[in-house]
mmCIF file of C-alpha atoms and ligand atoms in Angstrom:
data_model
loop_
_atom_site.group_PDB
_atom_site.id
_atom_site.type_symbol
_atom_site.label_atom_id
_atom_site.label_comp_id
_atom_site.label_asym_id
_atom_site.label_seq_id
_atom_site.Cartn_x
_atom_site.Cartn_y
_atom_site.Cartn_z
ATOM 1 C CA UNK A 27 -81.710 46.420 90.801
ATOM 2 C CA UNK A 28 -80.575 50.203 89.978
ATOM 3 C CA UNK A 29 -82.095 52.895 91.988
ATOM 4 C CA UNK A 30 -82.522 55.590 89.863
ATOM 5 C CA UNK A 31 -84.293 59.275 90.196
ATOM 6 C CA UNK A 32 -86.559 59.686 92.994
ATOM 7 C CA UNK A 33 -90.422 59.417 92.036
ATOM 8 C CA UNK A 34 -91.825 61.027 95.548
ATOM 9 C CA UNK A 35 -90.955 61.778 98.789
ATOM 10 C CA UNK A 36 -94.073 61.079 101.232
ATOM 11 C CA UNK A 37 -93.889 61.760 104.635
ATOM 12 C CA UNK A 38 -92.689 58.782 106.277
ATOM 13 C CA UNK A 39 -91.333 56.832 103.109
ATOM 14 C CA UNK A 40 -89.463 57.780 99.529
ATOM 15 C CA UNK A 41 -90.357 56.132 96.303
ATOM 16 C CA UNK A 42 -87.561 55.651 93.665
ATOM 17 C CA UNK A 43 -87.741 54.222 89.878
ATOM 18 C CA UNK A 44 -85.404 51.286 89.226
ATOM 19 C CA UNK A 45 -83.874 50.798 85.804
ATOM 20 C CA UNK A 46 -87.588 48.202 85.401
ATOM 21 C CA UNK A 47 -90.706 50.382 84.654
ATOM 22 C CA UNK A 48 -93.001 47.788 86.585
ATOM 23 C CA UNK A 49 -90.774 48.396 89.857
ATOM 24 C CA UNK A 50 -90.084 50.696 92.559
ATOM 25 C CA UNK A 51 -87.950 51.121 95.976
ATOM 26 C CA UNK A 52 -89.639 51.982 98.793
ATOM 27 C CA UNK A 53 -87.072 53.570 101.708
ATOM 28 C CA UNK A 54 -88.550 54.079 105.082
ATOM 29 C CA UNK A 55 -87.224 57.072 106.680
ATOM 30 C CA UNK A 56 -87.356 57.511 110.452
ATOM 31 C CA UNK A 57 -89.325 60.884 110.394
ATOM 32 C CA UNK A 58 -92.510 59.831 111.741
ATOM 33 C CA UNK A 59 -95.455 62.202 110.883
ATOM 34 C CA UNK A 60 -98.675 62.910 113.121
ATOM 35 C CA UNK A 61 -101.932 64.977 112.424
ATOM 36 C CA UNK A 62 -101.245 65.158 108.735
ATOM 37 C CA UNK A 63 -97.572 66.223 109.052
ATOM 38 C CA UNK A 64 -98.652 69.152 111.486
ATOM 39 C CA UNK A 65 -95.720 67.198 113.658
ATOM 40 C CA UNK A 66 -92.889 65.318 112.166
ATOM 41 C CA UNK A 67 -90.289 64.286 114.819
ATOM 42 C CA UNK A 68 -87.064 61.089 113.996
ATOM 43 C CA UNK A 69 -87.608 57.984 115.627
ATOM 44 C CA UNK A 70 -84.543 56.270 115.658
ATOM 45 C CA UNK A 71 -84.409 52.195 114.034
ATOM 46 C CA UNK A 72 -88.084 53.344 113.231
ATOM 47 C CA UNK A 73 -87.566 52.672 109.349
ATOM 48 C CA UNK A 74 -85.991 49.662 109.757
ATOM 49 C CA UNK A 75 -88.476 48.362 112.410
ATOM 50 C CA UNK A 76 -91.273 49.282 109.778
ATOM 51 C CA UNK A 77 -89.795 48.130 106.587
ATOM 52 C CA UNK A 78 -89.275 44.736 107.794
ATOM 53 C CA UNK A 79 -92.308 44.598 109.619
ATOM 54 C CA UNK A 80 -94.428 45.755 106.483
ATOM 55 C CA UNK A 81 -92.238 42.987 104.589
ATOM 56 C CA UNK A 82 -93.270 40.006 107.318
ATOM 57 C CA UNK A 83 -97.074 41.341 106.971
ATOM 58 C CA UNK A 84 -97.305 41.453 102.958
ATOM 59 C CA UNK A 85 -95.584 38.044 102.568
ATOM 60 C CA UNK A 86 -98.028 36.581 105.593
ATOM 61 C CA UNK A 87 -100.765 38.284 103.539
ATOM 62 C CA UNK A 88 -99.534 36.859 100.015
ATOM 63 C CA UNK A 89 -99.216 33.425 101.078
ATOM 64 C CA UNK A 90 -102.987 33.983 101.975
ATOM 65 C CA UNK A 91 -103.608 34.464 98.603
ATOM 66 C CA UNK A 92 -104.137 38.220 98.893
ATOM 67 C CA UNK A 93 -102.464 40.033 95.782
ATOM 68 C CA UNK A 94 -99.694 42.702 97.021
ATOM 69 C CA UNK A 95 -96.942 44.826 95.523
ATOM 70 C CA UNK A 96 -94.092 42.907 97.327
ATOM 71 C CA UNK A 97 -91.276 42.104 95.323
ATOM 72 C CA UNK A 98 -88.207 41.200 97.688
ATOM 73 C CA UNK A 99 -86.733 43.118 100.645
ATOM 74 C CA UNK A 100 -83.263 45.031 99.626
ATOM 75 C CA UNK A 101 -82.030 46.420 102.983
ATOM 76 C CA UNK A 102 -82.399 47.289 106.205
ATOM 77 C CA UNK A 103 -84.634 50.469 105.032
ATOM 78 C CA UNK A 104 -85.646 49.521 101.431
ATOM 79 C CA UNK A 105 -88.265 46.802 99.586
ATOM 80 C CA UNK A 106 -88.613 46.599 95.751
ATOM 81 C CA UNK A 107 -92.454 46.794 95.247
ATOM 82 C CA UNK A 108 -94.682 46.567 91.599
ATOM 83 C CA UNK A 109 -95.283 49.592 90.235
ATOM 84 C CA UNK A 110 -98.999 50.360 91.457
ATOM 85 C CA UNK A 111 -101.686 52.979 89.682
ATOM 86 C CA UNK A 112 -102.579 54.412 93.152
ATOM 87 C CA UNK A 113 -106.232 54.621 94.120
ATOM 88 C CA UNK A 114 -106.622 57.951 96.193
ATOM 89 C CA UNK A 115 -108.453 56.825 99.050
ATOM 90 C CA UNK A 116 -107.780 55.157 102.474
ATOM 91 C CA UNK A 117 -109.754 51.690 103.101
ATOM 92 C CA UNK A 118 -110.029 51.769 107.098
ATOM 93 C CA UNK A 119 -111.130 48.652 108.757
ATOM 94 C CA UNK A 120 -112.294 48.815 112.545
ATOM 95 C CA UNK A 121 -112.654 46.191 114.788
ATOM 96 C CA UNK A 122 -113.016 48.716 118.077
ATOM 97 C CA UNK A 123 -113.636 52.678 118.253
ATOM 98 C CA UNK A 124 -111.058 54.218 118.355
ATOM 99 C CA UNK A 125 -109.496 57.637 116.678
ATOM 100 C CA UNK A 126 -111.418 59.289 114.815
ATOM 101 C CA UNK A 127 -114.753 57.460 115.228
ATOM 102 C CA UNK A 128 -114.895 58.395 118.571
ATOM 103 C CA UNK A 129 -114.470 61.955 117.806
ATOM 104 C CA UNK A 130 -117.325 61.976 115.127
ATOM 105 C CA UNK A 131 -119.701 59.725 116.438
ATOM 106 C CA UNK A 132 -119.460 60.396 120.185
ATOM 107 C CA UNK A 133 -118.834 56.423 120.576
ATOM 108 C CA UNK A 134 -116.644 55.404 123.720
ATOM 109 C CA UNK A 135 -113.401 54.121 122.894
ATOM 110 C CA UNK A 136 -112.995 50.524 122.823
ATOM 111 C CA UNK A 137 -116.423 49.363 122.146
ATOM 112 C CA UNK A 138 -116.375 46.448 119.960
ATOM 113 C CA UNK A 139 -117.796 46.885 116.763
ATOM 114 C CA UNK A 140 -119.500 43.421 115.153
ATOM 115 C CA UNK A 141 -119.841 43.363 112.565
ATOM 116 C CA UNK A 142 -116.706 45.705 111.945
ATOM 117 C CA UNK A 143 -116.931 48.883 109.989
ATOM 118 C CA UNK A 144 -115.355 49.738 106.481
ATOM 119 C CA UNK A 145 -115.035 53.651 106.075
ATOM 120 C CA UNK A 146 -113.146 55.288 103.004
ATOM 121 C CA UNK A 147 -111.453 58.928 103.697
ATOM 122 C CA UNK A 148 -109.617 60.824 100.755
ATOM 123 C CA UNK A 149 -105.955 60.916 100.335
ATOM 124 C CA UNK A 150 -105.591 64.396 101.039
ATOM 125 C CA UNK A 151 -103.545 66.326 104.044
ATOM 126 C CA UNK A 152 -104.564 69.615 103.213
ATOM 127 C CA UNK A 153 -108.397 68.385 103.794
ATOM 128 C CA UNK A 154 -106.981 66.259 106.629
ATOM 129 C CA UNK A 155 -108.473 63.332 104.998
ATOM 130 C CA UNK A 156 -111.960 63.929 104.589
ATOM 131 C CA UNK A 157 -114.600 60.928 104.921
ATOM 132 C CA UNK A 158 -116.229 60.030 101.811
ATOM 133 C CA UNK A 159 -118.529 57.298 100.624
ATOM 134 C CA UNK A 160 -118.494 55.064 97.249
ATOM 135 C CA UNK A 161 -120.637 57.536 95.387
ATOM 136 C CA UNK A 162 -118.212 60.162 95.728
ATOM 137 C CA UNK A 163 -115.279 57.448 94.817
ATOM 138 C CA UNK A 164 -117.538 57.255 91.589
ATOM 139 C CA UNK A 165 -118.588 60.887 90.557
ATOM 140 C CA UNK A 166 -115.185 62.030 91.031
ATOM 141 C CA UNK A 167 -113.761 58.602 89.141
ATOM 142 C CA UNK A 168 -111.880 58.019 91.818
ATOM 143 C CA UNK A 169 -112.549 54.420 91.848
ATOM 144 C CA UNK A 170 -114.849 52.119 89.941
ATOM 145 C CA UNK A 171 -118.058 50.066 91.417
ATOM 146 C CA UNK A 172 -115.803 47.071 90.646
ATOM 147 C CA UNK A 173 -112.975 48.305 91.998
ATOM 148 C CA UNK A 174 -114.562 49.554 95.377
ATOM 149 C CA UNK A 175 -116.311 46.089 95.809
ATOM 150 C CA UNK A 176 -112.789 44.412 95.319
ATOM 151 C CA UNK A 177 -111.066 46.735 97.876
ATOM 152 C CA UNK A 178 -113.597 45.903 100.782
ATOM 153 C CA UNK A 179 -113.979 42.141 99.942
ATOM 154 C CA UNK A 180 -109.968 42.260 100.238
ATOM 155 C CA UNK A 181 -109.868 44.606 103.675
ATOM 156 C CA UNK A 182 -112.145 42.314 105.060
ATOM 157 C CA UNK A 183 -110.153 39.059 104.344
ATOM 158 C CA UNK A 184 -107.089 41.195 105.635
ATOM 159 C CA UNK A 185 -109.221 41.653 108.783
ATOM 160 C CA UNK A 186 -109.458 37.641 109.365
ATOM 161 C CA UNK A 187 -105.724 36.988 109.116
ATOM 162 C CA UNK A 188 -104.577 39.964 110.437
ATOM 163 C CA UNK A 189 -106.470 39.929 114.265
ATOM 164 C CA UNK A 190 -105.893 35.872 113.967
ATOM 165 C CA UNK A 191 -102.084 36.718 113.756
ATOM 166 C CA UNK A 192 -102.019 39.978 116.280
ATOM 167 C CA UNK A 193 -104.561 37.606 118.871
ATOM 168 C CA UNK A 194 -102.367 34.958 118.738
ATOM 169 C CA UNK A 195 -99.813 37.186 119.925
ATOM 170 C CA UNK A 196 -102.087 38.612 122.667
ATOM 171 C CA UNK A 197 -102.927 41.497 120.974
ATOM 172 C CA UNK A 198 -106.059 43.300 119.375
ATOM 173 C CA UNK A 199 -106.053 44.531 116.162
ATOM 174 C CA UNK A 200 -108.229 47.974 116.785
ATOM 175 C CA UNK A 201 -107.945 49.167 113.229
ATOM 176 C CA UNK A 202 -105.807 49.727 110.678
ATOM 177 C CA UNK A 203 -105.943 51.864 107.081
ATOM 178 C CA UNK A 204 -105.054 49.985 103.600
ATOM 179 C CA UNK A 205 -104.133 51.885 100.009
ATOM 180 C CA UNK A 206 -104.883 49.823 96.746
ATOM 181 C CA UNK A 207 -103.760 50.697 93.450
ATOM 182 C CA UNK A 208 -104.409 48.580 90.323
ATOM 183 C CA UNK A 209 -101.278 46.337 88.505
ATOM 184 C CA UNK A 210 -102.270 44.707 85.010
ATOM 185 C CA UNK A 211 -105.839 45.658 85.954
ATOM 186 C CA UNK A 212 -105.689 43.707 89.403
ATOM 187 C CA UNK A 213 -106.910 45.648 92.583
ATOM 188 C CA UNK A 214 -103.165 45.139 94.301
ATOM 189 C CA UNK A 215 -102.529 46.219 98.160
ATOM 190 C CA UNK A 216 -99.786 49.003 98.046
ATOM 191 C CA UNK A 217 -98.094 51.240 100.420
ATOM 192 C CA UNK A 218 -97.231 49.504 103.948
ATOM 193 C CA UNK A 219 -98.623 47.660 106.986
ATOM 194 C CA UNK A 220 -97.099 48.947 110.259
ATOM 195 C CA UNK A 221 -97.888 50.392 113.355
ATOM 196 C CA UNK A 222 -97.791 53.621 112.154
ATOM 197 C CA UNK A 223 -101.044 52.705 110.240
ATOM 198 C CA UNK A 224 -102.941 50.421 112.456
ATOM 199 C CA UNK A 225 -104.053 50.698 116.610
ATOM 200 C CA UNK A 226 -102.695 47.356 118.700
ATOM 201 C CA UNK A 227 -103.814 47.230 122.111
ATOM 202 C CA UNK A 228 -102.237 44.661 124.026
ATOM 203 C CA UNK A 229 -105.047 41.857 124.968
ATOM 204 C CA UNK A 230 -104.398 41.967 128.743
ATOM 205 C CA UNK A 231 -103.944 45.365 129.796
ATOM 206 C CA UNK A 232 -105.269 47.702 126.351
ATOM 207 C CA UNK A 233 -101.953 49.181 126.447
ATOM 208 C CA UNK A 234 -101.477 50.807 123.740
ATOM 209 C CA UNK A 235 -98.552 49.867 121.593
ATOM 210 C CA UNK A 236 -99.058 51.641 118.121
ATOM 211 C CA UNK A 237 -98.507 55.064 116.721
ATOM 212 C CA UNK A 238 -101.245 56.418 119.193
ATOM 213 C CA UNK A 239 -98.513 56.721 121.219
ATOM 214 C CA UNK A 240 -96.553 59.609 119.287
ATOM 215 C CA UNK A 241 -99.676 61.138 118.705
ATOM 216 C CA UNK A 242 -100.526 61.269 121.830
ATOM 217 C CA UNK A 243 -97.239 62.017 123.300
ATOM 218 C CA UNK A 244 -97.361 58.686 126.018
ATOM 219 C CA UNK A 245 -93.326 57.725 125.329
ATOM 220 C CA UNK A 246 -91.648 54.678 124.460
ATOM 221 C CA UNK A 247 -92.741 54.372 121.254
ATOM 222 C CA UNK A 248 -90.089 52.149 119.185
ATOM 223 C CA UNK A 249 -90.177 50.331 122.152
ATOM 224 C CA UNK A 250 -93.933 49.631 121.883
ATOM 225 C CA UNK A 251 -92.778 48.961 117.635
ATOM 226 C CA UNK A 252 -89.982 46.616 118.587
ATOM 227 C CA UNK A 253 -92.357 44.641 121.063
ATOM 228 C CA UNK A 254 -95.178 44.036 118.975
ATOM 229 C CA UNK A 255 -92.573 42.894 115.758
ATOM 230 C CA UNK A 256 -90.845 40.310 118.372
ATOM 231 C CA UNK A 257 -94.121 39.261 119.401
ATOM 232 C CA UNK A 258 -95.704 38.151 115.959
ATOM 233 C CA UNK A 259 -91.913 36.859 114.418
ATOM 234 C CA UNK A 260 -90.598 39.620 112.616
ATOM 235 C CA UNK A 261 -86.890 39.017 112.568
ATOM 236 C CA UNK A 262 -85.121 42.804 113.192
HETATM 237 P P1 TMP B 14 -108.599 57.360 112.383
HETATM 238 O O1 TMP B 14 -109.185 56.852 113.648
HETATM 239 O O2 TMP B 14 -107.702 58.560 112.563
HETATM 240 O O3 TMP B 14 -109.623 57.574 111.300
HETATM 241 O O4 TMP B 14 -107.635 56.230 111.822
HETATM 242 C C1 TMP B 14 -108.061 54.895 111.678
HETATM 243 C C2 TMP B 14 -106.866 54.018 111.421
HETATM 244 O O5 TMP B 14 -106.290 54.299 110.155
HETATM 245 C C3 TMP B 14 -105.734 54.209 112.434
HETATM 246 O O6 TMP B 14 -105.139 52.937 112.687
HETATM 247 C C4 TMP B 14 -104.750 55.119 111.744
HETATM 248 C C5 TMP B 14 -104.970 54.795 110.292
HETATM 249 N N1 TMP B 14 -104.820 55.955 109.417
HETATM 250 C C6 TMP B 14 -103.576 56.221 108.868
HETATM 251 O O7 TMP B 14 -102.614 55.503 109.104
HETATM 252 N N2 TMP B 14 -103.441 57.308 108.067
HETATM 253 C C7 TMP B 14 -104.470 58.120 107.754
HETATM 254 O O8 TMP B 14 -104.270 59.076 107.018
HETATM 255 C C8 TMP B 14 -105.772 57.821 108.303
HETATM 256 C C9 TMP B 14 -106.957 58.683 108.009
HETATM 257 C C10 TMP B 14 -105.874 56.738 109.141
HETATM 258 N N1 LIG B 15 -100.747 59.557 108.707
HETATM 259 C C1 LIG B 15 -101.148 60.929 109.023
HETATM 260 C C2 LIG B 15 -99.903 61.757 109.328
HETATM 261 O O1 LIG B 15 -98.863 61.241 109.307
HETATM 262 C C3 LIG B 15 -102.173 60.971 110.108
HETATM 263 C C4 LIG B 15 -101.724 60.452 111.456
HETATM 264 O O2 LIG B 15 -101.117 59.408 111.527
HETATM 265 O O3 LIG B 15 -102.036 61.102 112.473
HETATM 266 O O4 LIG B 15 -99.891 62.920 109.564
#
């Protein structure tokens, strides 16, 4: 597969055509990014850790029938993924509050939520991600009735596999944030699954062992990355 001319440069991955239309490269870059790119610092092995562990996830996720953009891991850094028409909004799933739940709704952090919450926020940095609901997803034609019911039946079913597969590694899956985009009119999951993207709290002692802790400045956070990967199977 050629690499060709890049297509965009986020801030934690780049996208790059290939010489097929329908595919892409993802790279994942070290620079890690916190309070919509307000910091951006290099984590060292952090794109590797995430690229594979985003490729164990999707393929645990595809085999569950769930329809991603996976194609085939290149290297160390890089996946070939379809070619996705991105939806502009963030599904976020939460199983416990945490983030910015707590901050909005006053809610103490770690208080289970059952049954567990699906919010939407707008792709947007300069906003800092604004919540919105469905009827703004359809005034603004954003996304489609169809569409939206598709993208929370699938976050949901993500939810089942996903805290089966972090609990049986004795952790909790707090939350986590999911992009669609549609391929040959399918609702597809796009962009990655990592712990810069989710909360994991380890079951025993609600350590936390996710991005919270660049955000919040706590240390040893590849560490906490390369744990949780060797914990569920990914092979680094
Ligand atoms: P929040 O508590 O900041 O709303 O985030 C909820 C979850 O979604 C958390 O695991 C982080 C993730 N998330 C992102 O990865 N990127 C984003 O832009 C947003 C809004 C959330
Ligand atoms: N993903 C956003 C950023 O990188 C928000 C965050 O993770 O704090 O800035």
């Amino acid at each position: 597969m050629q690499k060709r001319a890049e297509l965009y440069r986020g801030k934690a991955k780049t996208v790059y055509y290939t010489d097929n239309p329908d595919l892409l490269i993802l790279e994942f870059r070290n620079d890690t990014s916190a309070f919509d790119g307000l910091r951006i610092e290099q984590l060292e092995r952090k794109g590797m850790i995430n690229n594979k562990f985003n490729h164990f996830i999707m393929n645990k996720l595809a085999i569950a029938g769930i329809p991603t953009q996976v194609e085939q891991l290149l290297s160390d850094n890089e996946v070939l993924v379809k070619k996705l028409a991105m939806i502009p909004v963030e599904c976020v799933i939460r199983n416990r509050a945490a983030g910015s739940l707590v901050k909005r709704l006053g809610i103490e952090e770690g208080r289970v939520l059952n049954p567990p919450t699906f919010e939407l926020f707008l792709k947007n940095d300069a906003l800092h991600d604004p919540l919105v609901n469905e009827s703004h997803c359809r005034a603004f034609g954003w996304a489609t009735t169809e569409q939206l019911e598709r993208m929370k039946a699938l976050s949901f079913k993500i939810n089942t596999i996903l805290s089966e597969l972090f609990d049986k590694a004795g952790l909790i899956l707090v939350d986590y944030k999911l992009e669609f985009g549609v391929f040959n009119g399918e609702i597809t999951l796009g962009d990655e699954f990592s712990p810069d993207g989710c909360r994991l709290w380890e079951k025993e002692t609600l350590k936390k062992m996710d991005k919270d802790r660049f955000r919040q400045g706590l240390g040893g956070v590849i560490e906490a990355y390369e744990e949780v990967a060797q914990r569920i199977g990914v092979v680094l």
